[in-house]
């Protein structure tokens, strides 16, 4: 059953991992809970969640600017632009033979391809967002079903166990999508034997749904409700199974690698030769214009790369931990539970897990 304690769902590992310790804000020093055990992660990134601000602050904001990902190629482009300007200064007539018109046409074509890839990647992010929203709504529906359909008190051990199993589903799904260890969350929500039974499975989220279906069928066999209500409950479990399958499809079918490589090479080559096409007509303004165009193309590419994998821990990925906690809170409120997991809030840098 549920055992309150410091939130063990903070500090999700990233896609590439090395060992580190995660410290839980608000937890007492020396706390031996699973929340302070060693986990594996390269960095603790979080989804950026902040209200809209003035245009001047957005102009100079570092959050969401993607500069940390593109700083090196952007600096190299600036050096190439300076070299082009220096070459134009030494031989004023050389770059005049290069017309900027072909670069403009190539830039328009490249922008179309970049926009197409961004749309594809954002569609994956949007679908993942819809799937997790449907999961939360369906979990609430099932909680109401567990409380009302069997005719048992909401504090009955069977109802509480079903709610705990339902609350374990988003955590099991989150860890499955991120390739992390769900032990801390599962053992916090379920009793020892049931948690061990779930943890030894490969697809733990699917096994949680199997256990919930067994409970629904058992209540039906006990005569607590008829075929109609049983079908309604199983239909809700089918929705959760569809969420699981949809998330696995997104995680298991990335954007084709060859397409990513081609666009990556084309973008970098175009940005590298662009200053030499602009130096003859723009002169000393070439570094500023070329750097700005390069920043736009490379930032779009970096954003699309993050959105392609919406279940990770990059700043533009989904805050799965926060959504899992919100789902658990909604389920535990349904049975008037006294112990509630603390709601996760953005930190002072507007980042949310």
Short mmCIF file of C-alpha atoms in Angstrom, two decimals:
data_model
loop_
_atom_site.label_atom_id
_atom_site.label_comp_id
_atom_site.label_asym_id
_atom_site.label_seq_id
_atom_site.Cartn_x
_atom_site.Cartn_y
_atom_site.Cartn_z
CA UNK A 1 0.00 0.00 0.00
CA UNK A 2 0.97 3.65 -0.19
CA UNK A 3 3.78 4.67 2.14
CA UNK A 4 4.36 8.40 2.43
CA UNK A 5 7.85 9.77 2.28
CA UNK A 6 10.10 12.18 0.44
CA UNK A 7 9.25 12.33 -3.27
CA UNK A 8 11.29 9.60 -4.90
CA UNK A 9 10.25 10.61 -8.38
CA UNK A 10 12.60 13.56 -8.65
CA UNK A 11 15.83 13.17 -10.58
CA UNK A 12 15.00 11.12 -13.63
CA UNK A 13 17.95 9.80 -15.57
CA UNK A 14 18.69 11.08 -19.02
CA UNK A 15 19.15 9.21 -22.26
CA UNK A 16 22.89 8.72 -21.82
CA UNK A 17 23.81 8.00 -18.24
CA UNK A 18 26.64 8.05 -15.72
CA UNK A 19 26.32 7.55 -11.99
CA UNK A 20 25.56 10.52 -9.77
CA UNK A 21 23.65 11.30 -6.59
CA UNK A 22 20.46 13.32 -6.66
CA UNK A 23 19.54 15.50 -3.73
CA UNK A 24 15.84 16.00 -3.04
CA UNK A 25 14.79 19.58 -2.22
CA UNK A 26 13.04 19.76 1.13
CA UNK A 27 14.11 16.31 2.32
CA UNK A 28 15.96 16.12 5.66
CA UNK A 29 19.70 15.61 5.65
CA UNK A 30 20.79 12.00 5.89
CA UNK A 31 17.43 10.73 4.66
CA UNK A 32 17.96 7.07 3.70
CA UNK A 33 14.88 6.91 1.49
CA UNK A 34 15.11 5.66 -2.12
CA UNK A 35 14.87 9.27 -3.20
CA UNK A 36 18.48 9.79 -2.11
CA UNK A 37 19.93 6.59 -3.46
CA UNK A 38 22.31 6.65 -6.36
CA UNK A 39 20.64 7.09 -9.74
CA UNK A 40 22.16 7.35 -13.20
CA UNK A 41 22.06 10.54 -15.20
CA UNK A 42 24.30 12.89 -17.10
CA UNK A 43 22.47 16.06 -16.17
CA UNK A 44 19.21 17.01 -14.50
CA UNK A 45 17.36 18.93 -17.18
CA UNK A 46 13.71 19.89 -16.88
CA UNK A 47 10.96 21.15 -19.08
CA UNK A 48 10.91 24.97 -19.28
CA UNK A 49 7.63 26.25 -17.81
CA UNK A 50 7.32 30.02 -17.53
CA UNK A 51 4.66 32.63 -18.16
CA UNK A 52 4.81 34.97 -21.13
CA UNK A 53 7.03 37.95 -20.55
CA UNK A 54 7.89 41.26 -22.18
CA UNK A 55 9.39 41.21 -25.67
CA UNK A 56 12.62 42.81 -24.52
CA UNK A 57 13.18 40.03 -21.96
CA UNK A 58 12.41 37.38 -24.56
CA UNK A 59 14.95 39.01 -26.86
CA UNK A 60 17.77 38.45 -24.36
CA UNK A 61 16.49 35.33 -22.56
CA UNK A 62 18.87 32.35 -22.41
CA UNK A 63 16.09 29.86 -21.62
CA UNK A 64 15.00 28.15 -24.78
CA UNK A 65 17.63 29.91 -26.91
CA UNK A 66 19.44 26.59 -27.62
CA UNK A 67 22.78 28.41 -27.47
CA UNK A 68 24.44 25.73 -25.36
CA UNK A 69 23.84 23.21 -28.17
CA UNK A 70 24.92 25.39 -31.10
CA UNK A 71 27.58 27.64 -29.56
CA UNK A 72 30.50 25.80 -31.19
CA UNK A 73 29.21 25.73 -34.80
CA UNK A 74 27.96 29.30 -34.37
CA UNK A 75 31.44 30.42 -33.29
CA UNK A 76 33.01 28.59 -36.24
CA UNK A 77 30.58 30.33 -38.60
CA UNK A 78 31.55 33.68 -37.12
CA UNK A 79 35.23 32.90 -37.74
CA UNK A 80 34.45 31.93 -41.35
CA UNK A 81 32.54 35.17 -41.79
CA UNK A 82 35.47 37.17 -40.44
CA UNK A 83 37.80 35.28 -42.78
CA UNK A 84 35.51 36.09 -45.71
CA UNK A 85 35.46 39.77 -44.78
CA UNK A 86 39.26 39.78 -44.45
CA UNK A 87 39.59 38.12 -47.85
CA UNK A 88 37.28 40.73 -49.36
CA UNK A 89 39.40 43.46 -47.76
CA UNK A 90 42.60 42.02 -49.21
CA UNK A 91 41.16 41.37 -52.69
CA UNK A 92 38.06 43.55 -53.15
CA UNK A 93 37.12 42.08 -56.50
CA UNK A 94 37.30 38.38 -55.64
CA UNK A 95 33.96 37.80 -53.89
CA UNK A 96 32.09 40.07 -56.25
CA UNK A 97 32.12 37.17 -58.69
CA UNK A 98 29.92 35.25 -56.22
CA UNK A 99 26.30 36.30 -56.53
CA UNK A 100 24.12 36.09 -53.37
CA UNK A 101 21.10 35.04 -55.44
CA UNK A 102 21.92 31.28 -55.46
CA UNK A 103 22.44 31.41 -51.69
CA UNK A 104 19.01 33.05 -51.30
CA UNK A 105 17.33 30.33 -53.36
CA UNK A 106 19.13 27.59 -51.46
CA UNK A 107 18.17 29.25 -48.19
CA UNK A 108 14.48 29.27 -49.10
CA UNK A 109 14.58 25.59 -50.11
CA UNK A 110 16.47 24.66 -46.95
CA UNK A 111 14.01 26.59 -44.78
CA UNK A 112 11.15 24.55 -46.27
CA UNK A 113 12.91 21.27 -45.45
CA UNK A 114 13.80 22.45 -41.93
CA UNK A 115 10.20 23.53 -41.33
CA UNK A 116 8.95 20.14 -42.54
CA UNK A 117 11.23 18.29 -40.12
CA UNK A 118 10.18 20.59 -37.28
CA UNK A 119 6.53 19.88 -38.03
CA UNK A 120 7.17 16.13 -38.00
CA UNK A 121 9.02 16.31 -34.68
CA UNK A 122 6.43 18.59 -33.10
CA UNK A 123 3.69 16.19 -34.20
CA UNK A 124 5.43 13.49 -32.15
CA UNK A 125 5.60 15.85 -29.15
CA UNK A 126 1.93 16.80 -29.57
CA UNK A 127 0.79 13.17 -29.80
CA UNK A 128 2.76 12.28 -26.67
CA UNK A 129 1.14 15.20 -24.85
CA UNK A 130 -2.34 14.08 -25.93
CA UNK A 131 -1.65 10.49 -24.87
CA UNK A 132 -0.58 11.49 -21.38
CA UNK A 133 -3.57 13.80 -21.04
CA UNK A 134 -5.88 10.94 -22.01
CA UNK A 135 -4.16 8.71 -19.48
CA UNK A 136 -4.83 11.15 -16.66
CA UNK A 137 -8.50 11.56 -17.62
CA UNK A 138 -9.01 7.82 -17.96
CA UNK A 139 -7.32 7.16 -14.61
CA UNK A 140 -9.78 9.54 -12.95
CA UNK A 141 -12.69 7.72 -14.61
CA UNK A 142 -11.40 4.37 -13.38
CA UNK A 143 -10.97 5.74 -9.86
CA UNK A 144 -14.64 6.72 -9.82
CA UNK A 145 -15.49 3.25 -11.12
CA UNK A 146 -13.51 1.55 -8.34
CA UNK A 147 -15.24 3.67 -5.70
CA UNK A 148 -18.84 3.36 -6.93
CA UNK A 149 -19.35 0.25 -9.06
CA UNK A 150 -18.36 -2.56 -6.64
CA UNK A 151 -20.43 -1.09 -3.78
CA UNK A 152 -17.49 -1.16 -1.36
CA UNK A 153 -16.44 1.63 1.04
CA UNK A 154 -13.75 3.85 -0.41
CA UNK A 155 -11.38 2.85 2.39
CA UNK A 156 -11.88 -0.86 1.71
CA UNK A 157 -8.49 -2.59 1.20
CA UNK A 158 -9.58 -3.88 -2.21
CA UNK A 159 -10.43 -0.36 -3.41
CA UNK A 160 -7.27 1.15 -1.94
CA UNK A 161 -5.16 -1.56 -3.58
CA UNK A 162 -6.82 -0.93 -6.95
CA UNK A 163 -6.18 2.83 -6.60
CA UNK A 164 -2.54 2.18 -5.69
CA UNK A 165 -2.14 -0.06 -8.72
CA UNK A 166 -3.71 2.59 -10.93
CA UNK A 167 -1.37 5.25 -9.47
CA UNK A 168 1.60 3.00 -10.23
CA UNK A 169 0.75 2.87 -13.92
CA UNK A 170 2.02 6.35 -14.94
CA UNK A 171 5.24 5.84 -12.96
CA UNK A 172 5.83 2.45 -14.58
CA UNK A 173 5.15 3.96 -17.99
CA UNK A 174 7.41 6.95 -17.35
CA UNK A 175 10.35 4.79 -16.32
CA UNK A 176 9.77 2.40 -19.21
CA UNK A 177 9.87 5.28 -21.70
CA UNK A 178 12.99 6.78 -20.13
CA UNK A 179 14.77 3.50 -19.53
CA UNK A 180 15.12 4.13 -15.80
CA UNK A 181 14.58 2.08 -12.66
CA UNK A 182 11.00 2.34 -11.27
CA UNK A 183 11.84 0.55 -8.01
CA UNK A 184 11.53 3.61 -5.77
CA UNK A 185 8.07 4.53 -7.06
CA UNK A 186 6.67 0.99 -7.24
CA UNK A 187 7.81 0.02 -3.73
CA UNK A 188 6.42 3.27 -2.35
CA UNK A 189 2.94 2.60 -3.75
CA UNK A 190 2.57 -1.19 -3.50
CA UNK A 191 3.18 -3.73 -0.77
CA UNK A 192 6.39 -5.70 -0.85
CA UNK A 193 5.17 -8.90 -2.51
CA UNK A 194 3.10 -7.11 -5.15
CA UNK A 195 5.93 -4.65 -5.88
CA UNK A 196 8.37 -7.52 -6.34
CA UNK A 197 5.90 -9.23 -8.68
CA UNK A 198 5.62 -6.07 -10.80
CA UNK A 199 9.34 -5.29 -10.83
CA UNK A 200 10.36 -8.70 -12.15
CA UNK A 201 8.34 -8.07 -15.33
CA UNK A 202 9.87 -6.58 -18.44
CA UNK A 203 6.83 -4.48 -19.42
CA UNK A 204 5.71 -3.38 -15.98
CA UNK A 205 3.04 -0.95 -17.17
CA UNK A 206 1.31 -3.74 -19.11
CA UNK A 207 1.41 -6.03 -16.07
CA UNK A 208 -0.19 -3.34 -13.91
CA UNK A 209 -3.07 -3.22 -16.40
CA UNK A 210 -3.31 -7.01 -16.24
CA UNK A 211 -3.61 -6.89 -12.44
CA UNK A 212 -6.30 -4.20 -12.67
CA UNK A 213 -8.26 -6.30 -15.17
CA UNK A 214 -8.11 -9.28 -12.84
CA UNK A 215 -9.57 -7.12 -10.08
CA UNK A 216 -12.44 -5.96 -12.31
CA UNK A 217 -13.20 -9.52 -13.36
CA UNK A 218 -13.07 -10.76 -9.75
CA UNK A 219 -15.59 -8.12 -8.66
CA UNK A 220 -17.85 -9.18 -11.51
CA UNK A 221 -17.60 -12.86 -10.53
CA UNK A 222 -18.46 -11.93 -6.95
CA UNK A 223 -21.70 -10.42 -8.27
CA UNK A 224 -20.87 -6.83 -7.38
CA UNK A 225 -21.90 -5.57 -10.83
CA UNK A 226 -23.15 -6.94 -14.13
CA UNK A 227 -21.85 -7.35 -17.65
CA UNK A 228 -22.54 -3.73 -18.64
CA UNK A 229 -20.39 -2.21 -15.90
CA UNK A 230 -17.69 -4.82 -16.48
CA UNK A 231 -17.55 -3.86 -20.15
CA UNK A 232 -17.36 -0.18 -19.19
CA UNK A 233 -14.44 -0.81 -16.85
CA UNK A 234 -12.59 -2.95 -19.39
CA UNK A 235 -13.10 -0.24 -22.00
CA UNK A 236 -11.30 2.23 -19.75
CA UNK A 237 -8.44 -0.21 -19.31
CA UNK A 238 -8.35 -0.50 -23.10
CA UNK A 239 -7.79 3.24 -23.32
CA UNK A 240 -4.81 2.96 -20.97
CA UNK A 241 -3.48 0.09 -23.06
CA UNK A 242 -3.81 2.31 -26.13
CA UNK A 243 -1.82 5.03 -24.34
CA UNK A 244 0.90 2.50 -23.56
CA UNK A 245 1.03 1.32 -27.17
CA UNK A 246 1.04 4.86 -28.53
CA UNK A 247 3.94 5.89 -26.30
CA UNK A 248 5.89 2.77 -27.25
CA UNK A 249 5.29 3.56 -30.92
CA UNK A 250 6.66 7.09 -30.54
CA UNK A 251 9.70 5.91 -28.60
CA UNK A 252 10.42 2.96 -30.89
CA UNK A 253 9.97 4.67 -34.27
CA UNK A 254 12.16 7.80 -34.47
CA UNK A 255 12.46 10.05 -37.49
CA UNK A 256 14.52 8.15 -40.12
CA UNK A 257 18.21 8.59 -39.35
CA UNK A 258 19.24 9.10 -43.00
CA UNK A 259 16.85 12.04 -43.28
CA UNK A 260 18.31 13.57 -40.15
CA UNK A 261 21.88 13.13 -41.40
CA UNK A 262 21.11 14.68 -44.79
CA UNK A 263 19.42 17.73 -43.31
CA UNK A 264 22.17 18.11 -40.70
CA UNK A 265 24.93 18.08 -43.31
CA UNK A 266 23.06 20.36 -45.70
CA UNK A 267 22.40 22.92 -42.99
CA UNK A 268 25.98 23.04 -41.75
CA UNK A 269 27.50 23.19 -45.23
CA UNK A 270 25.12 25.95 -46.30
CA UNK A 271 25.87 27.98 -43.15
CA UNK A 272 29.63 27.47 -43.67
CA UNK A 273 29.68 28.80 -47.26
CA UNK A 274 27.06 31.51 -46.72
CA UNK A 275 29.53 34.20 -45.51
CA UNK A 276 31.57 33.89 -48.71
CA UNK A 277 28.45 34.55 -50.78
CA UNK A 278 27.52 37.61 -48.75
CA UNK A 279 30.95 39.21 -48.27
CA UNK A 280 31.01 40.84 -51.70
CA UNK A 281 27.70 42.66 -51.24
CA UNK A 282 27.47 43.15 -47.46
CA UNK A 283 31.10 43.80 -46.57
CA UNK A 284 31.66 44.27 -42.83
CA UNK A 285 28.00 43.47 -42.11
CA UNK A 286 28.60 39.88 -43.24
CA UNK A 287 29.50 38.45 -39.77
CA UNK A 288 26.29 39.81 -38.22
CA UNK A 289 23.94 38.70 -41.00
CA UNK A 290 25.60 35.31 -41.52
CA UNK A 291 25.68 34.59 -37.77
CA UNK A 292 22.02 35.46 -37.37
CA UNK A 293 20.97 33.22 -40.27
CA UNK A 294 23.16 30.42 -38.94
CA UNK A 295 21.67 30.79 -35.46
CA UNK A 296 18.14 30.49 -36.86
CA UNK A 297 18.85 27.34 -38.87
CA UNK A 298 20.89 25.58 -36.19
CA UNK A 299 18.44 26.49 -33.40
CA UNK A 300 15.53 25.10 -35.42
CA UNK A 301 17.51 21.93 -35.95
CA UNK A 302 18.32 21.63 -32.22
CA UNK A 303 14.71 22.24 -31.18
CA UNK A 304 13.47 19.57 -33.59
CA UNK A 305 16.04 17.13 -32.21
CA UNK A 306 14.66 17.60 -28.68
CA UNK A 307 11.02 17.41 -29.73
CA UNK A 308 11.68 14.20 -31.68
CA UNK A 309 12.08 12.35 -28.35
CA UNK A 310 9.37 13.87 -26.12
CA UNK A 311 9.88 11.41 -23.24
CA UNK A 312 13.44 12.42 -22.36
CA UNK A 313 14.70 14.94 -19.81
CA UNK A 314 15.77 17.77 -22.10
CA UNK A 315 14.35 21.25 -21.42
CA UNK A 316 11.76 20.95 -24.21
CA UNK A 317 10.63 17.40 -23.37
CA UNK A 318 7.47 16.52 -21.47
CA UNK A 319 7.50 16.85 -17.68
CA UNK A 320 6.54 13.21 -17.11
CA UNK A 321 7.40 13.20 -13.41
CA UNK A 322 5.14 16.18 -12.72
CA UNK A 323 2.30 14.63 -14.74
CA UNK A 324 2.71 11.32 -12.89
CA UNK A 325 2.53 13.10 -9.55
CA UNK A 326 -0.56 15.07 -10.61
CA UNK A 327 -2.24 11.82 -11.67
CA UNK A 328 -1.43 10.17 -8.34
CA UNK A 329 -2.75 13.17 -6.42
CA UNK A 330 -6.01 13.07 -8.38
CA UNK A 331 -6.44 9.36 -7.64
CA UNK A 332 -5.68 9.67 -3.95
CA UNK A 333 -8.05 12.60 -3.59
CA UNK A 334 -10.80 10.31 -4.89
CA UNK A 335 -10.51 8.14 -1.75
CA UNK A 336 -9.92 11.09 0.62
CA UNK A 337 -6.36 9.99 1.34
CA UNK A 338 -4.66 11.98 4.07
CA UNK A 339 -1.13 11.50 2.75
CA UNK A 340 -0.59 13.14 -0.61
CA UNK A 341 2.62 13.36 -2.64
CA UNK A 342 3.82 16.97 -2.90
CA UNK A 343 3.05 18.68 -6.17
CA UNK A 344 6.11 19.41 -8.29
CA UNK A 345 6.56 23.07 -9.21
CA UNK A 346 9.02 24.81 -11.54
CA UNK A 347 12.26 25.88 -9.91
CA UNK A 348 13.61 29.42 -9.92
CA UNK A 349 14.91 28.86 -13.45
CA UNK A 350 11.41 27.86 -14.65
CA UNK A 351 12.32 24.20 -15.13
CA UNK A 352 9.95 21.35 -14.35
CA UNK A 353 10.58 17.60 -14.40
#
